[in-house]
Amino acid sequence: MNFQMSDMAYILPETIMAVCAMLLLVADLVIHDKKVTAWLSLAIVGATMAFTMSVPVGTAFSGMVVSDRYATFFKMVFLINAALTILVSGAYFSARKEEHGEYYILMLFATLGMMMMASSGDLMSLYLGLELMALSTYVLAGFLRRDIKSNEASVKYFMLGAFSSAFLLYGISLIYGLTGTTQLAGIAKMLGEGTITGNPVLLAAIVMFVVAFGFKVAAAPFHMWAPDVYEGAPTPVTAFMSVGPKAAGFAVMARVFVAAFASELAGWSALLAMLAVLTMAVGNIMALGQTNIKRMLAYSSIAHAGYALIGVIAGTAQGVAAMMNYMMIYAFMNFGAFAVIILLDRNGTGFDGLDDFRGLSKTRPGIAFIMLLFMFSLAGIPPTAGFIGKFYLFTAAVNSGHVYIVIAAAIFSAISAYFYLRVVRLMYMEAPDSEIMCACEPVRVKIVLAVTAAAVVLIGLFPDALVSLARGSASVFRG
Amino acid sequence: MVPVTWYMALSAAVFAIGVFGFVTRRNVIIMFMSVELMLNAVNINLVAMSHYLEDIRGQIMVFFIKAVAAAEAAIGLAIIIALFRNKPTAHIDEIKEMGG
């Protein structure tokens, strides 16, 4: 392992983000208007995005970093997510008098961790990226220091996050003992020889990885933390972590399971299939009884993790492409739904009861219509993007012979329409209880709503560009 | 020389104690200590295997895990103190402002 200056070209986006975020951390000491920090961090995300698109393809640092189109696709998801979060955060935190510069910097570091995860070619860099993401997100979840719900969310997220990364590490140590390497390519090569197949230690390692990633993407039965954490965390942070860490979890899941453990497909795909069906069942059925919109969206995001798992279970390049496609679409539609909640936030008192949506079409017709779009998309009703995402996932699963999962997914998807459309019914078919007051009309949140709504409609009507991009990016996986 | 399987058995036992402690104890600090126990089980495993395989990677990994665990402890205790300021308890069952 020797250091070559030429390797730096492959991690240029990450380097820029890390250096700029640290400089901003220092500069923030003299910046009194935190809006400036917000715009600067948005500029950093923009610059990183520009460099991500032009990064060369190849491996660097003795295989620690893999820079390919797959990584680039996921990095774009993370950066879009970070940009949207920065835009919606200002109004929310200033209404609560908790706008601090560290918030934006932690968000940049969490995104940096996700980017490292997406381009990790070694279990070591995977673990470090994951911890950078997780440690930053624990703090973000508890960012409203004086709010006990936020504290509680942070403690719960931290405890279960630390617990799950211990499982990941134990899995890594077993794989290291079996194959003598931590490099994903090396592991794939060793397992491909077939001499270790059927070893109970290998099976234990796979179970450990399934548990650890199950926690990260909030798949049942490892989802217990998600509803409490999503409800208690500040709404912009909830939006951030329902998309970012989940997408990062799926990014490494495909790298570890589909690429490195390719020869053990039968073992892990059976495990993940059970998880996926259980996740869809728990997410969709538990969401039915929720009265808090953030909690309902938490269960909905658990269910969506179940759908995206279908793409990984397929174990083919087509399946991975469908999963990537779904993650990009999910990022827009889920973030949009949270942005609506943030926009309707009543001067810091919060807006989270489902009843608050009663008669929204009379008081705020524009916002009600946008929320309707997101609910249709989350339920997977054409012509929205959510339908396209599910369509490709189900196609990939059928092509790889997992018909029974598709049947289960279709049934649970039908159940999910009930609670998504209940929001629509409340908005359009009930009389408003009270005038929804919103003294400030944050323009930045409206920009986010416009962008996400446009993405949901445009991807739904013209899916070809995204689908072919995902397919091209997933070509690094065989099969 | 002590065979590597002994170290693996020790590591598995320490890890299991950690998991058991995390699941059964209700004090947040002790639960966090259990997680540290699990991490150290991993470290035992990695060092033993690194020696057995005559490969340096395992030991490098241990350094990273130690560093991350230190950062994790700093953040974790800060989070627990932030909670303690609002609600003076370290008992996980009393921390239930929300449904679950």
Coordinates of C-alpha atoms in Angstrom, one line a residue:
Chain A
M1 CA 0.0 0.0 0.0
N2 CA 1.8 3.0 -1.1
F3 CA 0.6 6.5 -1.7
Q4 CA 0.6 8.0 -5.1
M5 CA -0.3 11.5 -5.9
S6 CA -2.2 10.4 -9.0
D7 CA -4.7 8.5 -6.8
M8 CA -6.0 11.9 -5.5
A9 CA -7.8 12.5 -8.8
Y10 CA -10.2 9.7 -7.9
I11 CA -11.2 11.2 -4.6
L12 CA -11.2 14.8 -5.7
P13 CA -14.9 15.5 -4.9
E14 CA -14.5 14.0 -1.4
T15 CA -11.3 16.0 -0.8
I16 CA -13.0 19.2 -1.9
M17 CA -15.9 18.6 0.3
A18 CA -13.8 17.7 3.4
V19 CA -11.4 20.6 3.0
C20 CA -14.2 23.2 2.3
A21 CA -16.4 21.8 5.2
M22 CA -13.4 22.2 7.6
L23 CA -12.7 25.7 6.4
L24 CA -16.3 26.6 6.8
L25 CA -16.3 25.3 10.3
V26 CA -13.5 27.8 11.1
A27 CA -15.1 30.6 9.1
D28 CA -18.4 30.1 10.8
L29 CA -16.9 31.5 14.0
V30 CA -16.9 35.0 12.5
I31 CA -20.1 34.6 10.4
H32 CA -22.9 36.1 12.4
D33 CA -25.7 35.7 9.9
K34 CA -26.2 31.9 9.6
K35 CA -27.9 32.4 6.3
V36 CA -24.4 33.0 4.9
T37 CA -23.2 29.7 6.2
A38 CA -26.2 28.0 4.6
W39 CA -25.5 29.5 1.2
L40 CA -21.8 28.7 1.5
S41 CA -22.5 25.1 2.3
L42 CA -24.9 24.9 -0.6
A43 CA -22.1 26.3 -2.8
I44 CA -19.8 23.5 -1.4
V45 CA -22.4 20.9 -2.3
G46 CA -22.7 22.4 -5.8
A47 CA -19.0 22.4 -6.4
T48 CA -18.7 18.8 -5.2
M49 CA -21.5 17.9 -7.6
A50 CA -19.6 19.5 -10.5
F51 CA -16.4 17.6 -9.6
T52 CA -18.3 14.3 -9.0
M53 CA -19.6 14.4 -12.6
S54 CA -16.1 14.6 -14.0
V55 CA -14.2 12.2 -11.8
P56 CA -12.2 9.6 -13.6
V57 CA -13.2 5.9 -13.5
G58 CA -10.8 3.5 -11.8
T59 CA -9.6 2.2 -8.4
A60 CA -7.2 4.1 -6.2
F61 CA -5.3 3.6 -2.9
S62 CA -4.6 -0.1 -3.5
G63 CA -8.3 -0.8 -4.0
M64 CA -9.6 1.2 -1.0
V65 CA -11.5 3.5 -3.3
V66 CA -13.5 2.5 -6.3
S67 CA -14.5 5.3 -8.5
D68 CA -17.1 4.1 -11.0
R69 CA -20.4 5.2 -12.5
Y70 CA -22.3 3.3 -9.8
A71 CA -20.6 5.4 -7.1
T72 CA -21.2 8.6 -9.1
F73 CA -24.9 7.8 -9.4
F74 CA -25.3 7.4 -5.6
K75 CA -23.1 10.4 -4.9
M76 CA -25.6 12.5 -7.0
V77 CA -28.5 11.2 -4.8
F78 CA -26.6 12.1 -1.6
L79 CA -25.7 15.6 -2.9
I80 CA -29.2 16.3 -4.1
N81 CA -30.5 15.2 -0.8
A82 CA -27.9 17.5 1.0
A83 CA -28.8 20.5 -1.2
L84 CA -32.5 20.1 -0.6
T85 CA -32.0 19.7 3.2
I86 CA -29.8 22.8 3.4
L87 CA -32.6 24.8 1.6
V88 CA -35.4 23.7 3.9
S89 CA -33.5 23.9 7.2
G90 CA -33.0 27.7 7.6
A91 CA -36.6 28.7 8.2
Y92 CA -37.3 25.7 10.4
F93 CA -34.4 26.3 12.8
S94 CA -34.6 30.1 12.9
A95 CA -38.3 29.8 13.9
R96 CA -37.0 27.7 16.9
K97 CA -34.0 30.1 17.5
E98 CA -31.7 27.2 17.1
E99 CA -29.9 28.1 13.8
H100 CA -26.3 27.2 14.3
G101 CA -23.5 27.0 11.7
E102 CA -22.5 23.6 12.9
Y103 CA -25.7 22.2 11.6
Y104 CA -24.7 22.7 7.9
I105 CA -21.2 21.5 8.5
L106 CA -22.4 18.3 10.1
M107 CA -24.7 17.8 7.2
L108 CA -21.7 18.2 4.8
F109 CA -19.7 15.6 6.8
A110 CA -22.6 13.2 6.9
T111 CA -22.8 13.5 3.1
L112 CA -19.1 13.0 2.8
G113 CA -19.4 9.8 4.8
M114 CA -22.1 8.6 2.4
M115 CA -20.0 9.4 -0.6
M116 CA -17.1 7.4 0.9
M117 CA -19.4 4.5 1.4
A118 CA -20.7 4.6 -2.2
S119 CA -17.1 4.4 -3.6
S120 CA -15.6 2.0 -1.0
G121 CA -13.8 -0.9 -2.5
D122 CA -12.7 -2.3 0.9
L123 CA -14.5 -3.1 4.1
M124 CA -12.2 -0.7 5.9
S125 CA -13.1 2.3 3.9
L126 CA -16.8 1.2 4.0
Y127 CA -16.7 1.1 7.8
L128 CA -15.0 4.5 8.1
G129 CA -17.5 6.1 5.7
L130 CA -20.4 4.6 7.5
E131 CA -19.2 5.9 10.9
L132 CA -18.6 9.4 9.5
M133 CA -22.1 9.4 8.2
A134 CA -23.6 7.8 11.4
L135 CA -21.8 10.0 14.0
S136 CA -22.8 13.2 12.2
T137 CA -26.4 12.1 11.9
Y138 CA -26.6 11.2 15.6
V139 CA -25.8 14.8 16.4
L140 CA -28.1 16.2 13.8
A141 CA -31.0 14.1 15.2
G142 CA -30.5 15.7 18.6
F143 CA -29.9 19.2 17.2
L144 CA -32.9 20.8 19.1
R145 CA -31.0 20.5 22.4
R146 CA -33.8 21.9 24.5
D147 CA -36.5 19.6 23.0
I148 CA -36.7 16.4 24.9
K149 CA -38.2 14.5 21.9
S150 CA -35.1 15.5 19.8
N151 CA -32.8 14.3 22.7
E152 CA -34.7 11.0 22.9
A153 CA -34.5 10.5 19.1
S154 CA -30.7 11.1 19.2
V155 CA -30.1 8.7 22.1
K156 CA -32.2 5.9 20.5
Y157 CA -30.5 6.4 17.1
F158 CA -27.1 6.5 18.7
M159 CA -27.6 3.3 20.8
L160 CA -29.0 1.2 18.0
G161 CA -26.6 2.7 15.5
A162 CA -23.6 1.8 17.6
F163 CA -25.1 -1.7 18.3
S164 CA -25.5 -2.3 14.6
S165 CA -22.0 -1.2 13.6
A166 CA -20.6 -3.7 16.2
F167 CA -22.5 -6.4 14.2
L168 CA -21.0 -5.0 11.0
L169 CA -17.5 -5.1 12.5
Y170 CA -17.9 -8.7 13.7
G171 CA -19.0 -9.7 10.2
I172 CA -16.0 -8.0 8.8
S173 CA -13.7 -9.7 11.2
L174 CA -15.1 -13.1 10.3
I175 CA -14.8 -12.5 6.6
Y176 CA -11.2 -11.3 7.1
G177 CA -10.4 -14.5 9.0
L178 CA -12.0 -16.6 6.2
T179 CA -10.6 -14.9 3.2
G180 CA -7.5 -13.2 4.5
T181 CA -8.5 -9.9 2.9
T182 CA -10.8 -7.0 3.5
Q183 CA -11.0 -5.9 -0.2
L184 CA -14.3 -6.5 -1.8
A185 CA -12.8 -7.7 -5.1
G186 CA -10.5 -10.0 -3.2
I187 CA -13.4 -11.4 -1.1
A188 CA -15.3 -12.1 -4.3
K189 CA -12.3 -13.9 -5.8
M190 CA -11.7 -16.1 -2.7
L191 CA -15.4 -17.0 -2.3
G192 CA -15.7 -17.6 -6.1
E193 CA -13.1 -20.5 -5.7
G194 CA -15.8 -22.3 -3.7
T195 CA -13.5 -23.8 -1.0
I196 CA -15.2 -21.8 1.8
T197 CA -18.8 -22.2 0.6
G198 CA -21.0 -23.9 3.2
N199 CA -18.7 -23.0 6.0
P200 CA -20.8 -22.1 9.1
V201 CA -18.5 -19.1 9.9
L202 CA -19.3 -17.7 6.4
L203 CA -23.0 -18.1 7.1
A204 CA -22.6 -16.3 10.4
A205 CA -20.7 -13.5 8.7
I206 CA -23.5 -13.1 6.1
V207 CA -26.1 -13.0 8.9
M208 CA -24.0 -10.3 10.7
F209 CA -23.9 -8.2 7.5
V210 CA -27.7 -8.6 7.0
V211 CA -28.4 -7.5 10.6
A212 CA -26.0 -4.5 10.3
F213 CA -27.4 -3.2 7.0
G214 CA -30.9 -4.1 8.1
F215 CA -30.5 -1.6 10.9
K216 CA -29.1 1.0 8.6
V217 CA -31.9 0.9 6.0
A218 CA -34.5 0.3 8.8
A219 CA -35.7 -3.1 7.5
A220 CA -37.9 -5.1 9.8
P221 CA -37.3 -6.7 12.3
F222 CA -34.5 -4.1 12.8
H223 CA -36.7 -1.1 12.3
M224 CA -37.8 -0.4 15.9
W225 CA -35.7 2.8 16.1
A226 CA -37.1 4.4 13.0
P227 CA -40.5 5.7 14.0
D228 CA -39.3 7.3 17.3
V229 CA -36.2 8.8 15.7
Y230 CA -38.1 10.1 12.7
E231 CA -40.8 11.6 14.9
G232 CA -38.5 13.2 17.4
A233 CA -35.8 14.5 15.2
P234 CA -36.2 18.0 13.7
T235 CA -38.2 17.7 10.5
P236 CA -35.5 18.7 8.0
V237 CA -33.2 16.1 9.7
T238 CA -35.9 13.5 9.4
A239 CA -36.1 14.3 5.7
F240 CA -32.4 14.1 5.4
M241 CA -32.0 10.8 7.2
S242 CA -35.0 9.1 5.6
V243 CA -33.2 9.5 2.2
G244 CA -29.5 9.8 2.7
P245 CA -28.4 7.0 5.1
K246 CA -31.0 4.7 3.6
A247 CA -29.6 5.2 0.1
A248 CA -26.1 4.9 1.4
G249 CA -27.1 1.6 3.1
F250 CA -28.4 0.3 -0.2
A251 CA -25.3 1.5 -2.1
V252 CA -23.0 -0.6 0.1
M253 CA -25.5 -3.5 0.3
A254 CA -25.3 -4.0 -3.5
R255 CA -21.5 -3.7 -3.3
V256 CA -21.1 -6.2 -0.5
F257 CA -23.9 -8.7 -1.4
V258 CA -24.3 -8.5 -5.2
A259 CA -20.6 -8.0 -6.0
A260 CA -18.5 -9.4 -3.1
F261 CA -20.8 -12.3 -2.0
A262 CA -21.9 -13.1 -5.6
S263 CA -21.1 -16.8 -5.1
E264 CA -23.3 -17.0 -2.0
L265 CA -26.4 -15.6 -3.7
A266 CA -28.7 -18.4 -2.6
G267 CA -27.8 -17.8 1.0
W268 CA -28.2 -14.1 1.4
S269 CA -31.0 -13.6 -1.1
A270 CA -33.2 -16.0 0.9
L271 CA -32.4 -14.1 4.1
L272 CA -33.1 -10.7 2.5
A273 CA -36.3 -12.0 0.9
M274 CA -37.7 -12.8 4.3
L275 CA -36.6 -9.4 5.5
A276 CA -38.2 -7.7 2.5
V277 CA -41.6 -9.3 2.9
L278 CA -41.6 -8.6 6.7
T279 CA -40.5 -5.0 6.1
M280 CA -43.2 -4.3 3.6
A281 CA -45.8 -5.9 5.9
V282 CA -44.7 -4.1 9.1
G283 CA -44.2 -0.7 7.3
N284 CA -47.5 -0.7 5.5
I285 CA -49.7 -2.2 8.2
M286 CA -48.3 -0.1 11.0
A287 CA -48.7 3.1 9.0
L288 CA -52.4 2.5 8.8
G289 CA -53.0 3.4 12.4
Q290 CA -50.8 6.5 12.7
T291 CA -52.2 9.9 13.5
N292 CA -48.9 11.8 13.4
I293 CA -47.7 12.5 9.8
K294 CA -44.0 12.2 10.6
R295 CA -44.6 8.8 12.2
M296 CA -46.7 7.7 9.3
L297 CA -44.0 8.7 6.9
A298 CA -41.5 6.9 9.1
Y299 CA -43.4 3.6 8.6
S300 CA -43.8 4.5 5.0
S301 CA -40.1 4.8 4.6
I302 CA -39.7 1.4 6.3
A303 CA -42.0 0.0 3.7
H304 CA -40.1 1.7 0.9
A305 CA -36.9 0.0 2.2
G306 CA -38.7 -3.2 1.7
Y307 CA -39.5 -2.4 -1.9
A308 CA -35.9 -1.3 -2.7
L309 CA -34.6 -4.6 -1.1
I310 CA -36.4 -6.4 -3.9
G311 CA -33.8 -5.0 -6.3
V312 CA -30.9 -6.3 -4.2
I313 CA -32.5 -9.7 -3.8
A314 CA -32.7 -10.1 -7.6
G315 CA -28.9 -10.1 -7.5
T316 CA -28.6 -9.1 -11.1
A317 CA -27.3 -5.9 -12.7
Q318 CA -31.0 -5.3 -13.8
G319 CA -32.1 -5.6 -10.1
V320 CA -29.4 -3.2 -8.9
A321 CA -30.3 -0.7 -11.7
A322 CA -34.0 -0.9 -10.5
M323 CA -32.9 -0.3 -6.9
M324 CA -30.8 2.8 -7.9
N325 CA -33.6 4.1 -10.0
Y326 CA -36.0 3.7 -7.0
M327 CA -33.6 5.4 -4.6
M328 CA -33.4 8.5 -6.9
I329 CA -37.2 8.6 -7.2
Y330 CA -37.7 8.0 -3.5
A331 CA -35.3 10.8 -2.7
F332 CA -37.5 13.3 -4.5
M333 CA -40.9 12.1 -3.5
N334 CA -40.1 11.4 0.2
F335 CA -38.2 14.7 0.5
G336 CA -41.1 16.5 -1.1
A337 CA -43.6 15.2 1.4
F338 CA -41.4 16.3 4.3
A339 CA -40.9 19.7 2.6
V340 CA -44.6 20.2 2.7
I341 CA -44.7 19.5 6.4
I342 CA -41.8 22.0 6.9
L343 CA -43.6 24.7 4.9
L344 CA -46.8 24.3 6.9
D345 CA -44.8 24.5 10.1
R346 CA -46.6 27.0 12.4
N347 CA -43.9 29.3 13.6
G348 CA -42.0 26.7 15.6
T349 CA -45.0 25.0 17.2
G350 CA -44.8 22.2 14.6
F351 CA -47.2 20.7 12.2
D352 CA -47.4 17.0 12.5
G353 CA -50.9 15.8 13.2
L354 CA -52.8 14.2 10.3
D355 CA -55.8 16.3 11.3
D356 CA -53.8 19.4 10.4
F357 CA -54.3 18.5 6.8
R358 CA -58.1 18.8 7.1
G359 CA -59.4 21.0 4.3
L360 CA -56.0 22.1 3.1
S361 CA -57.3 22.3 -0.5
K362 CA -59.5 25.2 0.6
T363 CA -56.9 27.2 2.5
R364 CA -53.8 26.4 0.5
P365 CA -54.8 24.8 -2.8
G366 CA -51.4 24.9 -4.4
I367 CA -49.6 23.1 -1.5
A368 CA -52.5 20.6 -1.2
F369 CA -52.1 19.7 -4.9
I370 CA -48.3 19.2 -4.5
M371 CA -48.9 17.0 -1.4
L372 CA -51.4 15.0 -3.5
L373 CA -48.7 14.5 -6.1
F374 CA -46.2 13.1 -3.5
M375 CA -48.9 10.9 -1.9
F376 CA -49.8 9.4 -5.3
S377 CA -46.1 8.9 -6.1
L378 CA -45.4 7.2 -2.7
A379 CA -48.4 5.0 -3.3
G380 CA -47.1 4.2 -6.8
I381 CA -50.0 5.5 -8.8
P382 CA -49.2 6.3 -12.5
P383 CA -48.3 8.7 -14.0
T384 CA -46.1 9.7 -11.1
A385 CA -42.4 8.7 -10.6
G386 CA -43.2 6.2 -7.8
F387 CA -45.0 4.0 -10.3
I388 CA -42.0 3.9 -12.6
G389 CA -39.7 3.0 -9.7
K390 CA -41.9 0.1 -8.6
F391 CA -42.5 -1.1 -12.1
Y392 CA -38.8 -1.6 -12.8
L393 CA -38.2 -3.2 -9.4
F394 CA -41.0 -5.7 -10.0
T395 CA -39.8 -6.4 -13.6
A396 CA -36.2 -7.2 -12.3
A397 CA -37.6 -9.5 -9.6
V398 CA -39.8 -11.4 -12.0
N399 CA -36.9 -11.8 -14.5
S400 CA -34.8 -13.3 -11.7
G401 CA -37.5 -15.7 -10.6
H402 CA -38.8 -14.0 -7.4
V403 CA -42.4 -14.0 -8.4
Y404 CA -43.7 -14.6 -4.8
I405 CA -42.0 -11.4 -3.6
V406 CA -43.6 -9.4 -6.3
I407 CA -47.0 -10.7 -5.4
A408 CA -46.4 -9.8 -1.7
A409 CA -45.2 -6.4 -2.7
A410 CA -48.2 -5.7 -4.9
I411 CA -50.6 -6.7 -2.1
F412 CA -48.8 -4.5 0.5
S413 CA -48.6 -1.7 -2.1
A414 CA -52.4 -1.8 -2.4
I415 CA -52.7 -1.6 1.4
S416 CA -50.4 1.4 1.4
A417 CA -52.8 3.3 -0.9
Y418 CA -55.2 3.5 2.0
F419 CA -53.0 5.6 4.3
Y420 CA -51.5 7.8 1.5
L421 CA -54.9 8.5 0.1
R422 CA -56.3 9.2 3.5
V423 CA -54.1 12.3 3.6
V424 CA -55.6 13.3 0.2
R425 CA -59.1 12.7 1.4
L426 CA -58.5 14.9 4.5
M427 CA -57.1 17.6 2.3
Y428 CA -59.9 17.6 -0.4
M429 CA -63.0 16.2 1.2
E430 CA -63.1 17.7 4.6
A431 CA -63.8 21.2 5.8
P432 CA -60.9 23.1 7.3
D433 CA -60.8 23.2 11.1
S434 CA -58.9 26.4 11.4
E435 CA -57.0 28.8 9.3
I436 CA -53.5 27.5 8.9
M437 CA -51.3 30.4 10.0
C438 CA -47.9 30.8 8.5
A439 CA -46.4 34.3 9.1
C440 CA -43.3 33.6 7.1
E441 CA -43.4 32.2 3.6
P442 CA -40.0 30.7 3.2
V443 CA -39.0 31.0 -0.4
R444 CA -36.3 28.4 -0.1
V445 CA -38.8 25.8 1.0
K446 CA -41.0 26.7 -2.0
I447 CA -38.0 26.2 -4.3
V448 CA -37.5 22.7 -2.9
L449 CA -41.2 21.9 -3.4
A450 CA -41.1 23.1 -7.0
V451 CA -37.9 21.0 -7.7
T452 CA -39.2 17.8 -6.1
A453 CA -42.7 18.1 -7.6
A454 CA -41.3 18.8 -11.0
A455 CA -38.9 15.8 -10.6
V456 CA -41.8 13.5 -9.5
V457 CA -43.9 14.5 -12.5
L458 CA -41.1 14.6 -15.1
I459 CA -39.6 11.2 -14.1
G460 CA -43.1 9.8 -14.2
L461 CA -43.8 11.1 -17.7
F462 CA -40.3 10.7 -19.2
P463 CA -38.5 7.9 -17.3
D464 CA -36.1 6.9 -20.1
A465 CA -33.3 9.3 -19.1
L466 CA -33.1 8.1 -15.5
V467 CA -33.7 4.5 -16.3
S468 CA -30.9 4.3 -18.9
L469 CA -28.6 6.3 -16.6
A470 CA -29.2 3.8 -13.8
R471 CA -28.8 0.8 -16.2
G472 CA -25.5 2.2 -17.5
S473 CA -24.3 2.8 -13.9
A474 CA -25.2 -0.7 -12.7
S475 CA -23.2 -2.3 -15.5
V476 CA -20.3 -2.6 -13.1
F477 CA -22.3 -5.6 -11.7
R478 CA -22.2 -8.8 -13.6
G479 CA -25.3 -10.8 -14.5
Chain B
M1 CA 1.4 -21.5 20.5
V2 CA -2.3 -20.9 21.4
P3 CA -4.4 -22.0 18.4
V4 CA -6.4 -19.3 16.7
T5 CA -9.7 -21.0 17.4
W6 CA -9.3 -20.2 21.1
Y7 CA -9.1 -16.6 20.4
M8 CA -12.1 -16.8 18.1
A9 CA -14.0 -18.6 20.9
L10 CA -13.0 -15.9 23.4
S11 CA -14.0 -13.2 20.9
A12 CA -17.4 -14.9 20.3
A13 CA -17.9 -15.2 24.1
V14 CA -17.1 -11.5 24.7
F15 CA -19.3 -10.4 21.8
A16 CA -22.2 -12.6 23.2
I17 CA -21.8 -11.0 26.6
G18 CA -21.9 -7.6 25.0
V19 CA -25.1 -8.4 23.1
F20 CA -26.6 -9.9 26.2
G21 CA -25.7 -6.8 28.2
F22 CA -27.1 -4.5 25.6
V23 CA -30.4 -6.3 25.4
T24 CA -31.0 -6.9 29.2
R25 CA -29.6 -3.8 30.9
R26 CA -31.7 -0.7 31.0
N27 CA -29.2 1.9 32.0
V28 CA -28.0 3.9 28.9
I29 CA -24.4 4.1 30.1
I30 CA -24.2 0.4 30.8
M31 CA -25.8 -0.3 27.4
F32 CA -23.1 1.8 25.8
M33 CA -20.4 -0.1 27.8
S34 CA -21.9 -3.3 26.4
V35 CA -21.4 -1.9 22.9
E36 CA -17.8 -1.2 23.7
L37 CA -17.4 -4.8 24.8
M38 CA -18.7 -5.9 21.5
L39 CA -16.2 -3.7 19.7
N40 CA -13.4 -5.1 21.7
A41 CA -14.5 -8.6 20.9
V42 CA -14.0 -7.7 17.2
N43 CA -10.6 -6.3 18.0
I44 CA -9.5 -9.6 19.6
N45 CA -10.7 -11.4 16.6
L46 CA -8.9 -9.1 14.2
V47 CA -5.6 -9.1 16.0
A48 CA -5.6 -12.9 16.4
M49 CA -6.5 -13.4 12.7
S50 CA -4.0 -10.9 11.6
H51 CA -1.2 -12.8 13.5
Y52 CA -2.5 -16.1 12.2
L53 CA -2.7 -15.0 8.6
E54 CA 0.6 -13.0 8.9
D55 CA -1.2 -10.0 7.3
I56 CA -1.1 -6.5 8.7
R57 CA -4.6 -5.4 7.6
G58 CA -6.3 -6.7 10.7
Q59 CA -4.1 -4.7 13.0
I60 CA -4.6 -1.5 10.9
M61 CA -8.3 -2.1 11.2
V62 CA -8.0 -2.3 15.0
F63 CA -6.5 1.1 15.1
F64 CA -9.3 2.5 13.0
I65 CA -11.9 0.8 15.2
K66 CA -10.2 2.2 18.4
A67 CA -10.2 5.7 17.0
V68 CA -13.8 5.6 15.8
A69 CA -14.9 4.0 19.2
A70 CA -13.3 7.0 21.0
A71 CA -15.1 9.5 18.8
E72 CA -18.3 7.5 19.3
A73 CA -17.9 7.6 23.1
A74 CA -17.4 11.4 23.0
I75 CA -20.5 11.9 20.9
G76 CA -22.6 9.3 22.8
L77 CA -21.8 10.8 26.2
A78 CA -22.5 14.3 24.9
I79 CA -25.9 13.1 23.6
I80 CA -26.7 11.5 26.9
I81 CA -25.8 14.6 28.8
A82 CA -28.0 16.7 26.5
L83 CA -30.9 14.4 27.4
F84 CA -30.0 14.4 31.1
R85 CA -30.3 18.3 31.2
N86 CA -33.9 18.0 30.1
K87 CA -34.8 14.8 32.0
P88 CA -32.5 13.6 34.8
T89 CA -32.6 9.9 34.1
A90 CA -30.3 7.3 32.5
H91 CA -32.9 4.6 32.5
I92 CA -33.9 3.8 28.9
D93 CA -37.5 2.8 29.9
E94 CA -38.2 6.2 31.3
I95 CA -37.1 7.8 28.0
K96 CA -40.4 7.5 26.2
E97 CA -41.8 10.8 25.1
M98 CA -43.1 9.1 22.0
G99 CA -45.1 6.0 21.3
G100 CA -42.4 3.3 21.3

